[in-house]
PDB file of C-alpha atoms in Angstrom:
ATOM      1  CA  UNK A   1       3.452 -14.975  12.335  1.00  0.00           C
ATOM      2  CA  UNK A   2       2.385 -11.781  14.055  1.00  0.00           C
ATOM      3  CA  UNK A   3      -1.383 -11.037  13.840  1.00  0.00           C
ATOM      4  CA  UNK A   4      -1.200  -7.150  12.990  1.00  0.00           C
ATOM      5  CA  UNK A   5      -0.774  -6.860   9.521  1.00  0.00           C
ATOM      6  CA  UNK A   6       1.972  -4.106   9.358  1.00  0.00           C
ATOM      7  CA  UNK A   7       4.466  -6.572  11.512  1.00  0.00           C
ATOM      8  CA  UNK A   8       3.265  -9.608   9.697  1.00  0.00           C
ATOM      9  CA  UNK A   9       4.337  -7.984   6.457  1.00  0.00           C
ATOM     10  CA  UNK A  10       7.448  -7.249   7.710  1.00  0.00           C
ATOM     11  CA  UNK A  11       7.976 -11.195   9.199  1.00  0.00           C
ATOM     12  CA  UNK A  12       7.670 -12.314   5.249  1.00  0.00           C
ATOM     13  CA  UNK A  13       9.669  -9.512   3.805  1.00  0.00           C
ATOM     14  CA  UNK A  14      12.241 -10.186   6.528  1.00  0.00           C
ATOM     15  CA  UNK A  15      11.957 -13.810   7.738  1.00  0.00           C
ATOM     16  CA  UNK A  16      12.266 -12.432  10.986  1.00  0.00           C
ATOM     17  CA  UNK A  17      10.479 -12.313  13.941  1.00  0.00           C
ATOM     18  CA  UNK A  18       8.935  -8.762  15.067  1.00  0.00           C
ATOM     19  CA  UNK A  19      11.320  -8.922  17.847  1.00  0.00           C
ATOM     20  CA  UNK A  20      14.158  -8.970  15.448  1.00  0.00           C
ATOM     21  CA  UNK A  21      12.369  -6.573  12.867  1.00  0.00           C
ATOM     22  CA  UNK A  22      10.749  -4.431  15.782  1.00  0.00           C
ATOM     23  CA  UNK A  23       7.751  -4.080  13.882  1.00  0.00           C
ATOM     24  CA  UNK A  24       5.496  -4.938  16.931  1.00  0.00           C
ATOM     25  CA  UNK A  25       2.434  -3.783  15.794  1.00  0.00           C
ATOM     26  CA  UNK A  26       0.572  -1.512  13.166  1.00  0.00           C
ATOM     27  CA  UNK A  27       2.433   2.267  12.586  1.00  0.00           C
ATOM     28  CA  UNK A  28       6.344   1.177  13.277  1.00  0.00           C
ATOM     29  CA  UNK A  29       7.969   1.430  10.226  1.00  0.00           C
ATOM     30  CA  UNK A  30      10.249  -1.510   8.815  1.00  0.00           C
ATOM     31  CA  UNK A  31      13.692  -0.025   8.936  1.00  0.00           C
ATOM     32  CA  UNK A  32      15.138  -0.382   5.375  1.00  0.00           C
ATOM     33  CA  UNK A  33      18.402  -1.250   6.443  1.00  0.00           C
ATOM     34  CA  UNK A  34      17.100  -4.497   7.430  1.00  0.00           C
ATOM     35  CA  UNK A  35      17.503  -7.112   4.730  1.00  0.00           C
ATOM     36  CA  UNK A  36      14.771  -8.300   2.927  1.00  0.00           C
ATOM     37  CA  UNK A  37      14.237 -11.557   0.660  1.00  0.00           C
ATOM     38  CA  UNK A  38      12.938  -9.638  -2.007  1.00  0.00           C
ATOM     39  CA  UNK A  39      16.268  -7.226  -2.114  1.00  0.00           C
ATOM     40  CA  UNK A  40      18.216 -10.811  -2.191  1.00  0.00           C
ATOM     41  CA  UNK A  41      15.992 -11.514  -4.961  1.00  0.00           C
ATOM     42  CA  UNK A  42      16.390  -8.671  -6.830  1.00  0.00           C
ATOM     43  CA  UNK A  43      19.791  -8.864  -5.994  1.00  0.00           C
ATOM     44  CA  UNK A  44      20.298 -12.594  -7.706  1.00  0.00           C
ATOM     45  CA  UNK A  45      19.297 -10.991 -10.615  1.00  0.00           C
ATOM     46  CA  UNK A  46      15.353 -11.667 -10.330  1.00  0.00           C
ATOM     47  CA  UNK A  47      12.328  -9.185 -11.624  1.00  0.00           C
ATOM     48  CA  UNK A  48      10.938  -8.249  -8.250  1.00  0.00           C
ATOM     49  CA  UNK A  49       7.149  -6.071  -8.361  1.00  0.00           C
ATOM     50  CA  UNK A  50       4.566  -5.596  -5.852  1.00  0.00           C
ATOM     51  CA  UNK A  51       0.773  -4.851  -6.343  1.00  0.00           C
ATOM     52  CA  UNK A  52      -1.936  -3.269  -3.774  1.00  0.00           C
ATOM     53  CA  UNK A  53      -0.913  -2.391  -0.353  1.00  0.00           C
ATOM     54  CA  UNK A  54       2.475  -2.594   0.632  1.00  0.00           C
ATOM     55  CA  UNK A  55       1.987  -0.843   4.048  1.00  0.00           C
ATOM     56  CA  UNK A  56       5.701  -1.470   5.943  1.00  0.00           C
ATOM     57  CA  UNK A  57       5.836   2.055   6.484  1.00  0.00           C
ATOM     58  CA  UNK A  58       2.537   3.507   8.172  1.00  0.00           C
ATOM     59  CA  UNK A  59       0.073   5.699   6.642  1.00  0.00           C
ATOM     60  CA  UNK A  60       0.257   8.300   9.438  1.00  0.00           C
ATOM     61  CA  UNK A  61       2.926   8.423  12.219  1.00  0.00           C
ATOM     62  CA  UNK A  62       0.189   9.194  14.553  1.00  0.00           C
ATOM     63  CA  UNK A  63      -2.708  11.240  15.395  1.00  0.00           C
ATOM     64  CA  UNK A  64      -0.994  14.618  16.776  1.00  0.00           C
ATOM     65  CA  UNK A  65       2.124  14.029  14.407  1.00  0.00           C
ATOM     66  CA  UNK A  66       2.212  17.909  12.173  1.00  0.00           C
ATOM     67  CA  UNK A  67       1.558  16.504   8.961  1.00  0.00           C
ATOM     68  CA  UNK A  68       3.471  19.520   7.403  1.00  0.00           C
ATOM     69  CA  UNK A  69       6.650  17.960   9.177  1.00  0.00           C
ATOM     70  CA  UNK A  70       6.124  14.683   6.888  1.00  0.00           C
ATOM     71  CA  UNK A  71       9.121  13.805   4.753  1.00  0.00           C
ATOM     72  CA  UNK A  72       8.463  11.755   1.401  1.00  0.00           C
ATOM     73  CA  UNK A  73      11.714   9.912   1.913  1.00  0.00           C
ATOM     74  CA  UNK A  74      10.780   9.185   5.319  1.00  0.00           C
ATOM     75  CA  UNK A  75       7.102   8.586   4.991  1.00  0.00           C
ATOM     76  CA  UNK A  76       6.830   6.898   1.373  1.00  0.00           C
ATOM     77  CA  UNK A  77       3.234   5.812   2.079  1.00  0.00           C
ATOM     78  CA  UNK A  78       2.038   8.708   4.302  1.00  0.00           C
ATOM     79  CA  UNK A  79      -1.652   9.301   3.007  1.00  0.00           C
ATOM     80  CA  UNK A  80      -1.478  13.275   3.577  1.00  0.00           C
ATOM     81  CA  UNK A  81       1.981  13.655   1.102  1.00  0.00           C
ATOM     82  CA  UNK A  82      -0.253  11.445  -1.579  1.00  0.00           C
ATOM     83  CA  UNK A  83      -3.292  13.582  -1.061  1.00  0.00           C
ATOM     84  CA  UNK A  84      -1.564  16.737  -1.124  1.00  0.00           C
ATOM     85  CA  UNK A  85       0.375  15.370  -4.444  1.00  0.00           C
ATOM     86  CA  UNK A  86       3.733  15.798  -2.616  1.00  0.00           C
ATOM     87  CA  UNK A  87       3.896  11.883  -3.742  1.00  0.00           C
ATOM     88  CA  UNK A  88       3.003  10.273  -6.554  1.00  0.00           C
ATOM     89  CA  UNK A  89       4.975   7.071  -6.828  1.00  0.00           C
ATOM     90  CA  UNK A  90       7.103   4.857  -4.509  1.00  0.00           C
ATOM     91  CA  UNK A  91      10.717   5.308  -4.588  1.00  0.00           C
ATOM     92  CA  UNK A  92      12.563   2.135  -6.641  1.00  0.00           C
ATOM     93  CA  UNK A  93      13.820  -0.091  -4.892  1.00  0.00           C
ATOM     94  CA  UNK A  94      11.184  -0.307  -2.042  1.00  0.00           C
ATOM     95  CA  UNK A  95      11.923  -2.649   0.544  1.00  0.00           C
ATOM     96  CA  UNK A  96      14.161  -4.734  -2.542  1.00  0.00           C
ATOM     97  CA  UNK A  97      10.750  -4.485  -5.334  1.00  0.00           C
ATOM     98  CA  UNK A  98      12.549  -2.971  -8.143  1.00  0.00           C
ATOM     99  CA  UNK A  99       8.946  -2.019  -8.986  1.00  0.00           C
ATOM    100  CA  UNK A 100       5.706  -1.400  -7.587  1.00  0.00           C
ATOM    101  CA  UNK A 101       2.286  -0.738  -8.503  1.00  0.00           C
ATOM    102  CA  UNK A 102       0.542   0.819  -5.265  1.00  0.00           C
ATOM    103  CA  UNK A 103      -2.609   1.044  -3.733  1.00  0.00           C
ATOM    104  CA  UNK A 104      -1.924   3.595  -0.592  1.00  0.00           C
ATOM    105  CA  UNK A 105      -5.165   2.942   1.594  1.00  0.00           C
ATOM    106  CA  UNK A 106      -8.012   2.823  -1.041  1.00  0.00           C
ATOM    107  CA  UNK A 107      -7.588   6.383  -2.066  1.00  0.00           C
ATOM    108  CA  UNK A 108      -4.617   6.746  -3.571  1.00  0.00           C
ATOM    109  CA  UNK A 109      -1.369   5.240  -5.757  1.00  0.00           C
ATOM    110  CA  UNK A 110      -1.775   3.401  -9.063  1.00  0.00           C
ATOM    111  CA  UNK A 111      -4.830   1.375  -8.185  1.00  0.00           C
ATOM    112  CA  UNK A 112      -7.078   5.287  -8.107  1.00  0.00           C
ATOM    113  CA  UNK A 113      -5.530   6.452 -11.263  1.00  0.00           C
ATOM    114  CA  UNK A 114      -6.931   3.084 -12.742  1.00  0.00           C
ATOM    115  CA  UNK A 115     -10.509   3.027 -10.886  1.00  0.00           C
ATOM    116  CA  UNK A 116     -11.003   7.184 -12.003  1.00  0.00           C
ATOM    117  CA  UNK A 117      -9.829   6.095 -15.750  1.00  0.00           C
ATOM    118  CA  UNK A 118     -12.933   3.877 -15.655  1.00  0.00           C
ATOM    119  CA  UNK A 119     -15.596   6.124 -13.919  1.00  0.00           C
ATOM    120  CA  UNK A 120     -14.941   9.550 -12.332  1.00  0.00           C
ATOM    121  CA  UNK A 121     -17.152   9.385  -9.840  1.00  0.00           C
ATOM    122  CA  UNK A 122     -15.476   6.356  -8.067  1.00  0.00           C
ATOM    123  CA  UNK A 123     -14.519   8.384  -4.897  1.00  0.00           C
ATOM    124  CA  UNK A 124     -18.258   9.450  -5.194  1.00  0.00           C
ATOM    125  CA  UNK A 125     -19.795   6.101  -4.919  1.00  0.00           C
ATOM    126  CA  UNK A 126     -17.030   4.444  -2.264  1.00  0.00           C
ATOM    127  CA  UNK A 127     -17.948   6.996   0.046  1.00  0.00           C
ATOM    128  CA  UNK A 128     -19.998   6.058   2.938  1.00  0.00           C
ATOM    129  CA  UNK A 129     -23.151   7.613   2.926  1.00  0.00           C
ATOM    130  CA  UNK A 130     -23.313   8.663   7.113  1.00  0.00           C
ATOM    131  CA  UNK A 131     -22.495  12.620   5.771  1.00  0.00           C
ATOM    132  CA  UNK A 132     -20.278  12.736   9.222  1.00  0.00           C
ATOM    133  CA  UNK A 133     -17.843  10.113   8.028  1.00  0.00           C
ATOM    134  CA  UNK A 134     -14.568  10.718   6.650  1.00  0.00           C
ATOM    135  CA  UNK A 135     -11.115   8.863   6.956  1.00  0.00           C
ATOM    136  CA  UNK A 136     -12.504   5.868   5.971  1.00  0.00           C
ATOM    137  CA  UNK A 137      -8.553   4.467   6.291  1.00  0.00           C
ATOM    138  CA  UNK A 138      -8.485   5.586   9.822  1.00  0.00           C
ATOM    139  CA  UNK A 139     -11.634   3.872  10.912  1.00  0.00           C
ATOM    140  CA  UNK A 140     -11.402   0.324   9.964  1.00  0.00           C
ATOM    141  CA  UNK A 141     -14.103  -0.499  12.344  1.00  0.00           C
ATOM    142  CA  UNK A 142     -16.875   1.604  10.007  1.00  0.00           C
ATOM    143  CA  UNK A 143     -18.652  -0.847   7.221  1.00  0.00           C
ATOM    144  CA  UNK A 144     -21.320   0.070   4.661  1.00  0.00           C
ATOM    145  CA  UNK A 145     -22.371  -1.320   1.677  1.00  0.00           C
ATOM    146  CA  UNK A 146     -20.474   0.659  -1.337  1.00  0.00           C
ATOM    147  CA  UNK A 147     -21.931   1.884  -4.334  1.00  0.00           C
ATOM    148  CA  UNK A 148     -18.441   1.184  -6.338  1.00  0.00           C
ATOM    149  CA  UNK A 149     -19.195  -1.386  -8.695  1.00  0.00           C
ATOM    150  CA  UNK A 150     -17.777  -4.818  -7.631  1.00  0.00           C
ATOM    151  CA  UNK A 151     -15.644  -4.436 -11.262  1.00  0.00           C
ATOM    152  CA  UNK A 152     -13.432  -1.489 -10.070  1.00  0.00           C
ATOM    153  CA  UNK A 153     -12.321  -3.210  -6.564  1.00  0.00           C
ATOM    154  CA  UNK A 154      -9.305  -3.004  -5.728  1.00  0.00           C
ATOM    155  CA  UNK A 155      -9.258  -7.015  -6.005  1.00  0.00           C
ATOM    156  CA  UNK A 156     -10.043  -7.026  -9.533  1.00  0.00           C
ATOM    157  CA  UNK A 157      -7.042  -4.045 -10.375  1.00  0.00           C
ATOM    158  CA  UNK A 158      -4.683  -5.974  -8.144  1.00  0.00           C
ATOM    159  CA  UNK A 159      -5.300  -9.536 -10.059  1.00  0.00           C
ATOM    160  CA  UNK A 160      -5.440  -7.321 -13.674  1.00  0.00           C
ATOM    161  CA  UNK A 161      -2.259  -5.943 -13.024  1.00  0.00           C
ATOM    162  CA  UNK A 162      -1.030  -9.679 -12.191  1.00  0.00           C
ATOM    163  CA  UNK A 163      -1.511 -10.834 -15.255  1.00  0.00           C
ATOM    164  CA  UNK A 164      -0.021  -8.304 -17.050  1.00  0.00           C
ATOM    165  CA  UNK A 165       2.976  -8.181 -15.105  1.00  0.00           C
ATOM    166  CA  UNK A 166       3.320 -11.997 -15.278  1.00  0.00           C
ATOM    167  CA  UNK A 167       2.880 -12.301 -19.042  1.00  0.00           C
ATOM    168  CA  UNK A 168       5.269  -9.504 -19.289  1.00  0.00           C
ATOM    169  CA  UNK A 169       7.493 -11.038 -16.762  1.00  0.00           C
ATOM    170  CA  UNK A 170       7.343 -14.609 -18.726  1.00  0.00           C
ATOM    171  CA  UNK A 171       7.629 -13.341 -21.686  1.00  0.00           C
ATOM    172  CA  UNK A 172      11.089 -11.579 -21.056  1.00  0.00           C
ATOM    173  CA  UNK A 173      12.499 -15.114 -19.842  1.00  0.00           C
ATOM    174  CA  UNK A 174      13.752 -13.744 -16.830  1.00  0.00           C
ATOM    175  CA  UNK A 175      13.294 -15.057 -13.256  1.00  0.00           C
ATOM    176  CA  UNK A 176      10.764 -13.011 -11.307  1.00  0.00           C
ATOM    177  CA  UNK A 177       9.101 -12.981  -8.087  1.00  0.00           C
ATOM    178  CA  UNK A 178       6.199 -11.084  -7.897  1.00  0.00           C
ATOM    179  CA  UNK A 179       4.167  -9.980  -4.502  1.00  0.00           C
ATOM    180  CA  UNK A 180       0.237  -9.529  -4.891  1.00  0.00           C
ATOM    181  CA  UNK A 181      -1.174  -7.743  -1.928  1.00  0.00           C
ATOM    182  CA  UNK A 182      -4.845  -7.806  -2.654  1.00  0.00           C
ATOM    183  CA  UNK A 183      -6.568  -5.827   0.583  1.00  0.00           C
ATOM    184  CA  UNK A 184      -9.640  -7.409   1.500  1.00  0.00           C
ATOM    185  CA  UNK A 185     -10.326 -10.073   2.694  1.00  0.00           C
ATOM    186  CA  UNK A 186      -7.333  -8.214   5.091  1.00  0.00           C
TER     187      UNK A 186
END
């Protein structure tokens, strides 16, 4: 399996090698015309649903791309459409999950509507406290300690929303195959 994590996503959706895929490394988007085992699945009549970060389509095509030339249905997990509202959900199916509930960086999808429901100054307390820091998603290299409380984690939304989709998912009978993509440890 391929190291970065964009191309090692892609190797399990896939079963392919990045060579094959050409998801070399972190910002190439999987093309969606490749197949995936979770389209199969879905296909064979199974409940397919991912939680927390998806990331097979990059978050920014680059630096110097013109963020007002961004596409939603080319750039489904492109942080500046989410920020500027110009996406609020993944399209259905993504990548063959009939279903997802997202976490786009730690900022935005279905995982900040959850963590602001429980305290409304969660962006407040994530936020480094250097006053000069800001894309926190663009600087994985920066750490601090946050003042989130450990409760409203993204681990703790990703493995809540587990068990509801799995008790839902039993409960229906049906077969399902579910992907939890809990970010750190990444």
């Amino acid at each position: 399996v391929q190291p970065m994590c964009m191309a090692t996503r892609a190797t399990w959706l896939t079963g392919q090698t990045p060579r094959a895929h050409r998801v070399r490394c972190n910002g190439i988007p999987l093309d969606s015309r490749i197949p995936t085992m979770t389209e199969a699945l879905r296909l064979a009549g199974y409940r397919t649903h991912c939680i927390g970060k998806i990331h097979v389509n990059p978050w920014m095509p680059h630096k110097d791309f013109d963020e007002k030339k961004l596409r939603p249905e080319c750039w489904p997990e492109a942080i500046p459409l989410w920020r500027d509202g110009k996406i609020k959900s993944l399209p259905s199916p993504y990548y063959g999950f009939e279903s997802a509930e997202s976490m786009i960086g730690k900022k935005y999808g279905d995982y900040r509507t959850w963590r602001d429901q429980r305290e409304p100054r969660a962006e407040e307390l994530y936020r480094n406290p250097s006053e000069n820091y800001q894309n926190v998603e663009m600087t994985p290299d920066a750490t601090w300690k946050s003042s989130l409380p450990g409760e409203l984690h993204p681990t703790g939304w990703a493995a809540e929303c587990a068990e509801k989709f799995i008790a839902s998912a039993g409960a229906a009978g049906h077969p399902f195959f579910l992907w939890c993509s809990i970010p750190d440890p990444h």
